[in-house]
Amino acid sequence: MINLTIDGKQIKINKGVTILKAALDNDIYIPHLCWDHRLTPYGGCRLCMVEIKDQPRLFAACSMPAGDGMVVYTDTEQLRKVRSTVVELMLIHHPLDCPVCDKAGECQLQIMSFKYGANFSRFKGERKNAPEDTGSPMISRNTNRCVLCGKCVRVCGEHQGVGAINFIGRGFENVISPAFEETLDCEFCGQCVDACPVGALGSKPFKHRARSWVLESYDNICPYCSVGCTVTLDLREGEILRSRGISTKGINKGDLCGKGRYGLDFIYSDARLKTPMIRVDGQLKDVSWDEALKYIADGLIDIKNKKGADRIGAIGSPRCTVEDNYMLQNFMRTVIGTNNIDSSARFGFAVFNQAIEMAFGIKRLPIEMDAPLGKNVILVFESDVTSTHPVWGLKFLEAKQKGSKLIIVDSRETKLARHAHMWLKIKPGTTQVFIYGMIKLAYDEGLYIKEDAEKIENFSKLIELVQSYTPELVAKITTIDKDDFLAAASLYLTSTSRIITLTIAAAENNKGFNTIASACDLTNFLGDGPKALQSPAEYSNTFGLWQMGIAPNIKPGGEKVEKPGKTIYEMLYKKDEIDALFLMGEDPLITYPDLKTIENVISGLQLLIVQDIRLTETAKLAHVVLPASSWSEKDGTFINSMGRSQTVRKVIMEKGESLPDWQILNKLSKVMGQSLGIDNLKKLQSEVDDIRIIAGDKRLRYIAAPYVEPPVTAEYPFIMVTGNSMQHSGTLSVMSKSLTHVFSDAFIQVNTEDALKYGLVDGSYATLESIKGKTVIKIRVTDEVSPGVLFVPVHFKHVRVNELTRIAEDGTAPLALVKLTPIK
């Protein structure tokens, strides 16, 4: 630690911190335009110049490290003159079109001009008059307003790892532009827009909708992925007009992805439900809440009395709050009297939790936001982290910049693969083989702590299992070059600080229980501890949903139930297992695999109840549809992948007659003659807070699951991998008009070699067929996928991709094995 004085204030800081950072951290403001806490110092704007005692010149506070005993002055007469001149120079060519600029009122140049600007300019020059670039779907560019601070260039290249824009030209001709001055075509994360201190870069969805001084701002938690970013929502007259990231708020510290910045307009979708509906003569008709709840109550009571509570099931949602999901399981277990409750987490997060309980003896394994930082080696298996969890993915890029070796093992060229130290093109679904090869190599080379590894249960079983996984066999099965495998494995096994990362979700079919199990085995074998395995939950409240007991075998907190209920597998994939199904916030007919089987099962239900914010594909087949309040229309809690509870706030009014999910269930309970004793949210949250979280026995075990090779035949020569795209998240984001401007149609990625071989043309359409069904989809020819591999995002209902997929390799181990789909 060092001591310095800034404007008479004594400050103690870590060595190496700049003067500007030291001042800002201690509530001393120094003017600046080009500095950003996420970026390396640039020193371009010269507004942060400061005086240092006994020094003959001025220093840029953003790049000057603070020194022990240093005395700094930030607001002297000399500094005010310097800043006034800098602002005066910036305004020579600036258009001064503040009345029509969206940045007016929060423009840093405007604020500096007000504070330091002169009444007249000593310099004359022509105003810039370049045409505005409005061709981009999300971001407008007006180079006339640009002050060349370079923040957008650096946040895009240095922080986001994209580099879509840069300085072009020299001197007076210098501008910031995409390559060859083309229209901006990038990830559309919008980081550059928030970083821009003036109005050179703007949000097209927000353009000319409101002035900054009439906006009301509220903080909330993003409803998309499980990182749980804080978003600052700007409202006018009760309508959300834009979303921003603020550098001092939340775990994201100002970072947002495109979904969090532009995709929150889904709440204003025309598809939103406004009133309850009941099916009459084959058509859904609007009814009152009393009619709808009585219809449901009569139907459920009739089924329960005649056929038993076990004939009723429910499915919760990772998009709904902790309170909503707690109330759903409470309703099912208390009012109905059954444990038949599950969710889409069954396809991913449940599999992960099953594996970590078996391997580590724990019930939950939160990730750490900064887990990648400071690691020697980071190994990512078949996971596009920058698409599924974009803000967390930035930590991987930051780690790489700071010296970590990033190894990507994936069949697709993901964003991380483009920045990796090594990218190994693996055959989809063979990660388990790669890991077993690593365990064998570690065993043969003695790269493990023998005494610790041998104490763990099933050691002999694991060693016997991996003996056949020689580098030659690994290379043969995974299609990775043997030398590349050995190099990557050795780099990881010999490092002193390392993590494994993989995602597992309903949308992804390239990983299953056995993949997670093998990763757990490797972690145990090397003695790295559970934290060396970083696997984030899928959606905003997947972690919270699981903690609330939305599963047939666990209660809230993780306690085992005496008589487990039916899983999704029994309720949706086996006919005549249930007669009534209550769906809360889920659309199985789009997001779940093997759609035809689900369609066949739910068509035979006596009572299908769908409670959602929109008329989903499943809701179109329902007997009763209930309108639920959406995110930002209700108070509640999300638990993110770090296990952190975060408050979700009501900032706008509900749509139509919609109600929070927990309130609907509470009203239904009373109509069915059983009060749950919860009259308000405070009482509900008090019950949730009293839940005791079960830790587990913490006993280490090797799972040693055998590898089962995915079937690929001559008739179905391709392997189809499904997943999420960077601009979308499940089907929720498809409701956003802004995001669909970027990416609005389904496609399938085909390797260039395969396209030539089969005569496929980019932009044309092809029929995909599996043993389950067929669909027609647009072709996108690319080298981002390996030969023999097809990749399809699963967001769009008009291309029923999940009609091709399946849930298991065989009926004996549902949801446990890799669910790759052979395709022709």
Coordinates of N, CA and C in Angstrom, one line a residue, residues 119 162 189 203 210 378 398 480 550 571-572 629 702:
N119 N -17.2 31.5 -24.0 CA -18.4 32.0 -24.6 C -18.2 32.2 -26.1
V162 N -13.7 -8.3 -30.5 CA -14.3 -8.3 -31.8 C -13.5 -7.5 -32.8
C189 N -23.6 -6.0 -29.5 CA -23.7 -6.0 -28.0 C -24.0 -4.6 -27.5
S203 N -28.2 4.2 -30.0 CA -29.1 3.1 -30.0 C -30.3 3.4 -30.9
A210 N -37.1 10.0 -26.4 CA -37.2 10.8 -25.2 C -35.9 11.5 -24.9
I378 N -7.0 -22.7 -18.9 CA -8.4 -22.8 -18.9 C -8.8 -23.7 -20.0
E398 N -10.5 -11.7 -20.9 CA -9.6 -10.9 -20.0 C -8.5 -11.8 -19.5
I480 N -9.3 -35.7 -33.2 CA -8.3 -34.7 -32.9 C -6.9 -35.4 -33.1
I550 N -38.1 -27.6 -7.5 CA -38.8 -27.9 -8.7 C -38.2 -29.2 -9.3
M571 N -43.9 -37.6 -17.6 CA -45.1 -36.7 -17.9 C -45.3 -36.3 -19.3
L572 N -44.2 -36.2 -20.1 CA -44.3 -35.7 -21.5 C -43.9 -36.7 -22.5
S629 N -47.9 -12.1 -15.2 CA -47.1 -10.9 -15.3 C -45.7 -11.3 -15.7
Y702 N -15.4 -41.5 -7.5 CA -15.3 -41.5 -8.9 C -16.6 -42.1 -9.5

